[in-house]
């Protein structure tokens, strides 16, 4: 059973999905349940139930108010071994810091796999929690972000690492 709810934020609704109390998906603002189901459960293996999870809401509230980094239990129900290794590496990027795709590839012991690492980062099912927004292009530019560059800039500014004007 997958539990899901829409987290309300000033920027819109954020789709959050958990399995047995552990996060398995945090979508982009405005992402639909149908898009999430197609991505996370394309074969329809899970039952889906709308259910608010107060501890997750509280952690999101604290993160978005700038009070605390987002730290919640998570699990993967999709992804290759390589993708999951990249996603776990994202969790090691400290709050308020950034790294490049190249540095992330080097940290994984795969220095020539920058493009593969970037693709895996783009498939991250737990945006914000596994902070793909903290990964920048080698030249310091924003690169891409599933939620759009405005959202990436917003999250970086929230953490005090936004682009300098």
XYZ file of N, CA and C in Angstrom:
495
model
N 0.841 -1.176 0.000
C 0.000 0.000 0.000
C 0.887 1.241 0.000
N 0.584 2.169 -0.875
C 1.267 3.448 -0.910
C 0.308 4.517 -0.399
N 0.763 5.274 0.565
C -0.013 6.389 1.102
C 0.472 7.660 0.434
N -0.450 8.515 0.044
C -0.058 9.755 -0.600
C -0.894 10.902 -0.065
N -0.331 12.086 -0.191
C -1.085 13.300 0.114
C -0.465 14.454 -0.635
N -1.235 15.523 -0.750
C -0.746 16.745 -1.365
C -0.393 17.717 -0.255
N 0.862 18.098 -0.209
C 1.352 19.053 0.777
C 1.144 20.446 0.211
N 0.413 21.273 0.944
C 0.136 22.637 0.495
C 1.249 23.583 0.900
N 1.717 24.331 -0.076
C 2.775 25.313 0.135
C 2.398 26.554 -0.672
N 2.974 27.676 -0.327
C 2.684 28.917 -1.045
C 2.985 28.790 -2.543
N 3.921 27.932 -2.895
C 4.290 27.747 -4.299
C 3.390 26.747 -5.024
N 2.521 26.089 -4.301
C 1.634 25.102 -4.903
C 1.596 23.835 -4.077
N 1.046 22.793 -4.676
C 0.947 21.515 -3.977
C 2.094 20.601 -4.381
N 2.584 19.880 -3.394
C 3.699 18.957 -3.570
C 3.178 17.558 -3.274
N 3.265 16.672 -4.243
C 2.801 15.299 -4.070
C 3.826 14.500 -3.273
N 3.384 13.877 -2.177
C 4.249 13.117 -1.283
C 3.683 11.696 -1.175
N 4.555 10.693 -1.325
C 4.125 9.295 -1.279
C 5.032 8.538 -0.305
N 4.400 7.708 0.524
C 5.144 6.906 1.497
C 4.697 5.446 1.418
N 5.606 4.567 1.796
C 5.321 3.138 1.906
C 5.751 2.707 3.298
N 4.813 2.250 4.088
C 5.074 1.824 5.465
C 5.802 2.910 6.260
N 5.352 4.155 6.100
C 5.884 5.283 6.859
C 7.195 5.840 6.355
N 7.761 5.251 5.302
C 9.023 5.745 4.733
C 8.730 6.397 3.385
N 9.285 7.571 3.173
C 9.063 8.277 1.917
C 9.613 7.480 0.743
N 8.850 7.455 -0.333
C 9.326 6.832 -1.562
C 9.248 7.800 -2.735
N 8.566 8.932 -2.531
C 8.417 9.877 -3.644
C 8.043 11.253 -3.119
N 8.753 12.246 -3.597
C 8.345 13.634 -3.441
C 8.457 14.236 -4.829
N 7.350 14.635 -5.367
C 7.334 15.137 -6.733
C 7.691 16.601 -6.832
N 7.519 17.122 -8.013
C 7.700 18.546 -8.254
C 6.379 19.246 -7.944
N 6.437 20.520 -7.607
C 5.206 21.267 -7.365
C 4.324 21.189 -8.601
N 3.052 20.894 -8.369
C 2.089 20.827 -9.446
C 2.032 19.495 -10.166
N 2.852 18.532 -9.785
C 2.841 17.231 -10.426
C 1.554 16.495 -10.059
N 0.966 15.821 -11.023
C -0.306 15.146 -10.780
C -0.088 13.740 -10.217
N -1.122 13.243 -9.565
C -1.086 11.876 -9.050
C -0.919 10.889 -10.200
N -1.584 11.123 -11.321
C -1.484 10.219 -12.467
C -0.048 10.158 -12.991
N 0.639 11.311 -13.059
C 2.039 11.322 -13.497
C 2.908 10.528 -12.536
N 2.665 10.713 -11.243
C 3.431 10.002 -10.227
C 3.198 8.499 -10.341
N 1.956 8.092 -10.473
C 1.658 6.667 -10.577
C 2.317 6.055 -11.813
N 2.322 6.791 -12.912
C 2.953 6.297 -14.134
C 4.464 6.142 -13.946
N 5.063 7.047 -13.176
C 6.504 6.998 -12.941
C 6.876 5.961 -11.882
N 6.176 5.970 -10.783
C 6.537 5.159 -9.625
C 5.989 3.735 -9.676
N 4.827 3.577 -10.266
C 4.138 2.283 -10.231
C 3.505 1.986 -11.596
N 4.315 1.937 -12.655
C 3.742 1.790 -14.000
C 2.977 0.487 -14.229
N 3.270 -0.540 -13.442
C 2.580 -1.827 -13.616
C 1.400 -1.983 -12.666
N 1.110 -0.948 -11.873
C -0.036 -0.984 -10.978
C 0.054 -2.045 -9.890
N 1.239 -2.247 -9.343
C 1.440 -3.278 -8.315
C 0.919 -2.862 -6.945
N 0.798 -1.571 -6.706
C 0.445 -1.089 -5.369
C -0.983 -0.560 -5.330
N -1.575 -0.674 -4.140
C -2.818 0.038 -3.866
C -2.420 1.422 -3.374
N -3.178 2.431 -3.764
C -2.888 3.812 -3.394
C -3.995 4.310 -2.481
N -3.591 4.944 -1.395
C -4.565 5.459 -0.428
C -4.166 6.871 -0.019
N -5.121 7.789 -0.123
C -4.845 9.151 0.331
C -4.837 9.161 1.857
N -3.751 9.669 2.421
C -3.603 9.675 3.874
C -2.557 10.712 4.249
N -2.936 11.683 5.045
C -1.963 12.672 5.494
C -1.060 12.044 6.544
N 0.212 12.339 6.450
C 1.199 11.817 7.382
C 1.784 13.001 8.145
N 1.287 13.250 9.370
C 1.636 14.471 10.101
C 3.127 14.689 10.329
N 3.892 13.619 10.576
C 5.322 13.804 10.832
C 6.056 14.289 9.583
N 5.591 13.860 8.430
C 6.190 14.320 7.176
C 5.796 15.770 6.927
N 4.539 16.102 7.175
C 4.091 17.496 7.022
C 4.886 18.428 7.932
N 5.095 18.026 9.173
C 5.851 18.848 10.117
C 7.280 19.061 9.633
N 7.916 18.006 9.154
C 9.286 18.133 8.655
C 9.346 19.054 7.437
N 8.369 18.946 6.547
C 8.323 19.840 5.387
C 8.082 21.284 5.819
N 7.186 21.472 6.780
C 6.937 22.828 7.307
C 8.227 23.433 7.854
N 8.961 22.662 8.622
C 10.208 23.148 9.219
C 11.247 23.453 8.141
N 11.344 22.586 7.149
C 12.303 22.821 6.072
C 11.955 24.104 5.325
N 10.708 24.231 4.895
C 10.320 25.390 4.090
C 10.307 26.697 4.875
N 10.288 26.624 6.192
C 10.377 27.843 6.994
C 11.838 28.168 7.337
N 12.764 27.343 6.842
C 14.184 27.576 7.072
C 14.661 27.160 8.450
N 13.841 26.392 9.187
C 14.192 25.992 10.549
C 15.125 24.795 10.625
N 15.033 23.879 9.651
C 15.806 22.641 9.768
C 15.951 21.975 8.409
N 17.078 21.300 8.186
C 17.202 20.479 6.975
C 16.138 19.383 6.997
N 15.786 18.912 5.851
C 14.788 17.852 5.750
C 15.467 16.507 5.996
N 15.057 15.826 7.042
C 15.646 14.531 7.396
C 14.526 13.567 7.745
N 14.211 12.692 6.815
C 13.145 11.709 7.010
C 13.604 10.355 6.469
N 13.022 9.293 7.004
C 13.320 7.949 6.516
C 12.770 7.794 5.097
N 13.538 7.118 4.257
C 13.106 6.916 2.877
C 13.493 5.517 2.418
N 12.916 5.143 1.294
C 13.202 3.857 0.684
C 13.032 4.023 -0.819
N 13.613 3.123 -1.580
C 13.451 3.151 -3.033
C 12.566 1.988 -3.461
N 11.586 2.280 -4.304
C 10.783 1.215 -4.894
C 10.940 1.223 -6.407
N 11.880 2.025 -6.883
C 12.197 2.063 -8.308
C 13.678 2.396 -8.446
N 14.197 2.241 -9.649
C 15.558 2.643 -9.955
C 16.522 1.475 -10.058
N 17.506 1.651 -10.920
C 18.574 0.665 -11.068
C 19.532 0.795 -9.886
N 20.414 -0.167 -9.755
C 21.426 -0.082 -8.696
C 22.252 1.193 -8.844
N 22.622 1.530 -10.081
C 23.411 2.741 -10.318
C 22.622 3.991 -9.915
N 21.366 4.090 -10.350
C 20.546 5.242 -9.981
C 20.432 5.368 -8.465
N 20.173 4.260 -7.804
C 20.033 4.305 -6.355
C 21.330 4.717 -5.677
N 22.467 4.315 -6.224
C 23.751 4.749 -5.666
C 23.904 6.260 -5.818
N 23.510 6.784 -6.966
C 23.561 8.240 -7.179
C 22.622 8.933 -6.201
N 21.427 8.415 -6.043
C 20.451 9.043 -5.146
C 20.941 9.029 -3.698
N 21.567 7.920 -3.289
C 22.132 7.874 -1.934
C 23.258 8.900 -1.784
N 24.031 9.088 -2.841
C 25.114 10.084 -2.812
C 24.549 11.496 -2.664
N 23.382 11.760 -3.236
C 22.752 13.068 -3.077
C 22.511 13.380 -1.603
N 22.142 12.359 -0.854
C 21.854 12.545 0.576
C 23.091 12.976 1.354
N 24.269 12.782 0.778
C 25.521 13.139 1.461
C 25.930 14.592 1.223
N 25.228 15.302 0.349
C 25.555 16.711 0.105
C 24.959 17.514 1.256
N 25.784 18.151 2.057
C 25.276 18.844 3.246
C 24.349 20.010 2.917
N 23.411 20.229 3.818
C 22.507 21.379 3.742
C 23.358 22.646 3.624
N 22.967 23.524 2.711
C 23.683 24.781 2.556
C 24.945 24.681 1.725
N 25.178 23.530 1.097
C 26.351 23.368 0.235
C 25.900 22.830 -1.122
N 26.749 23.002 -2.112
C 26.461 22.482 -3.444
C 27.674 21.697 -3.937
N 27.473 20.946 -4.986
C 28.566 20.273 -5.676
C 28.206 20.223 -7.153
N 29.149 19.848 -7.978
C 28.885 19.727 -9.416
C 28.562 18.267 -9.751
N 27.989 18.075 -10.928
C 27.743 16.720 -11.404
C 29.073 15.961 -11.502
N 30.121 16.664 -11.924
C 31.443 16.051 -12.037
C 31.954 15.602 -10.668
N 31.813 16.445 -9.659
C 32.243 16.080 -8.308
C 31.440 14.901 -7.772
N 30.156 14.868 -8.087
C 29.315 13.755 -7.645
C 29.775 12.455 -8.318
N 30.081 12.519 -9.617
C 30.574 11.335 -10.327
C 31.893 10.859 -9.714
N 32.768 11.794 -9.373
C 34.044 11.427 -8.754
C 33.820 10.791 -7.380
N 32.891 11.349 -6.604
C 32.603 10.796 -5.279
C 32.077 9.373 -5.370
N 31.432 9.038 -6.472
C 30.908 7.692 -6.689
C 31.967 6.751 -7.262
N 33.168 7.286 -7.516
C 34.215 6.464 -8.109
C 34.007 6.226 -9.587
N 33.206 7.066 -10.226
C 32.882 6.950 -11.653
C 33.148 8.282 -12.350
N 34.409 8.776 -12.350
C 34.691 10.120 -12.847
C 34.328 10.361 -14.312
N 34.260 9.325 -15.118
C 33.916 9.486 -16.534
C 32.413 9.358 -16.788
N 31.645 9.132 -15.753
C 30.203 8.899 -15.904
C 29.377 10.140 -15.565
N 29.897 11.309 -15.862
C 29.208 12.547 -15.498
C 27.813 12.604 -16.114
N 27.697 12.275 -17.385
C 26.385 12.331 -18.052
C 25.415 11.310 -17.445
N 25.883 10.105 -17.153
C 25.031 9.081 -16.534
C 24.602 9.524 -15.140
N 25.514 10.139 -14.399
C 25.176 10.658 -13.075
C 24.125 11.753 -13.204
N 24.311 12.663 -14.150
C 23.339 13.745 -14.358
C 21.959 13.181 -14.712
N 21.933 12.152 -15.555
C 20.644 11.527 -15.900
C 19.993 10.897 -14.676
N 20.785 10.234 -13.842
C 20.240 9.624 -12.628
C 19.734 10.695 -11.668
N 20.475 11.781 -11.543
C 20.030 12.890 -10.689
C 18.668 13.387 -11.173
N 18.496 13.491 -12.488
C 17.237 13.946 -13.062
C 16.069 13.007 -12.821
N 16.360 11.756 -12.484
C 15.310 10.772 -12.214
C 15.049 10.590 -10.719
N 15.668 11.400 -9.886
C 15.532 11.309 -8.432
C 14.050 11.313 -8.027
N 13.574 10.256 -7.371
C 12.165 10.216 -6.984
C 11.863 10.985 -5.690
N 12.891 11.461 -5.018
C 12.694 12.110 -3.721
C 13.282 13.520 -3.729
N 12.729 14.351 -4.641
C 13.243 15.714 -4.718
C 13.121 16.380 -3.351
N 13.974 17.290 -3.086
C 14.115 18.031 -1.839
C 14.756 17.153 -0.762
N 14.191 15.977 -0.471
C 14.778 15.101 0.557
C 16.171 14.627 0.136
N 16.283 14.097 -1.073
C 17.582 13.762 -1.653
C 17.896 14.943 -2.564
N 18.709 15.863 -2.073
C 18.758 17.231 -2.601
C 19.441 17.392 -3.955
N 18.765 16.966 -5.007
C 19.306 17.144 -6.349
C 19.425 18.625 -6.711
N 18.674 19.483 -6.011
C 18.787 20.926 -6.283
C 20.151 21.464 -5.885
N 20.908 20.730 -5.079
C 22.249 21.160 -4.657
C 23.335 20.803 -5.668
N 22.960 20.150 -6.758
C 23.937 19.761 -7.777
C 23.877 20.774 -8.920
N 25.046 21.341 -9.222
C 25.161 22.382 -10.237
C 26.049 21.903 -11.387
N 25.984 22.619 -12.484
C 26.896 22.342 -13.594
C 28.326 22.674 -13.157
N 29.298 22.145 -13.878
C 30.716 22.327 -13.523
C 31.112 23.807 -13.476
N 30.474 24.631 -14.318
C 30.807 26.057 -14.349
C 30.050 26.864 -13.291
N 29.283 26.180 -12.440
C 28.538 26.858 -11.382
C 27.144 27.289 -11.781
N 26.783 27.103 -13.059
C 25.415 27.435 -13.477
C 24.451 26.388 -12.924
N 23.180 26.705 -12.969
C 22.188 25.853 -12.318
C 22.034 24.469 -12.937
N 22.279 24.315 -14.215
C 21.999 23.034 -14.851
C 20.495 22.881 -15.002
N 19.960 21.699 -14.766
C 18.525 21.473 -14.883
C 17.897 21.166 -13.542
N 16.568 21.046 -13.559
C 15.828 20.651 -12.362
C 14.418 20.284 -12.774
N 13.940 19.132 -12.328
C 12.609 18.644 -12.694
C 11.515 19.645 -12.349
N 11.676 20.349 -11.251
C 10.681 21.334 -10.839
C 10.858 22.692 -11.489
N 11.836 22.823 -12.373
C 12.107 24.087 -13.053
C 13.201 24.865 -12.335
N 13.872 25.714 -13.077
C 14.996 26.461 -12.516
C 14.571 27.483 -11.476
N 13.349 28.020 -11.592
C 12.872 28.937 -10.551
C 12.771 28.219 -9.208
N 12.295 26.980 -9.235
C 12.187 26.208 -7.995
C 13.573 25.856 -7.462
N 14.491 25.501 -8.348
C 15.845 25.188 -7.913
C 16.463 26.420 -7.246
N 16.285 27.570 -7.847
C 16.799 28.815 -7.275
C 16.153 29.088 -5.924
N 14.845 28.867 -5.833
C 14.129 29.075 -4.568
C 14.729 28.193 -3.460
N 14.930 26.910 -3.752
C 15.457 25.980 -2.750
C 16.890 26.340 -2.355
N 17.700 26.710 -3.337
C 19.076 27.114 -3.022
C 19.093 28.385 -2.171
N 18.226 29.338 -2.495
C 18.134 30.560 -1.686
C 17.664 30.244 -0.268
N 16.704 29.338 -0.146
C 16.207 28.929 1.166
C 17.353 28.395 2.022
N 18.265 27.659 1.398
C 19.399 27.059 2.105
C 20.625 27.986 2.166
N 20.488 29.193 1.611
C 21.582 30.156 1.682
C 22.684 29.954 0.672
N 22.393 29.193 -0.397
C 23.427 28.939 -1.405
C 22.983 29.367 -2.789
N 21.995 30.252 -2.871
C 21.445 30.670 -4.162
C 22.443 31.410 -5.015
N 22.103 31.540 -6.293
C 22.993 32.251 -7.232
C 23.255 33.678 -6.747
N 24.479 34.100 -6.872
C 24.857 35.453 -6.479
C 24.444 36.425 -7.568
N 23.940 37.569 -7.177
C 23.494 38.560 -8.164
C 24.585 39.550 -8.451
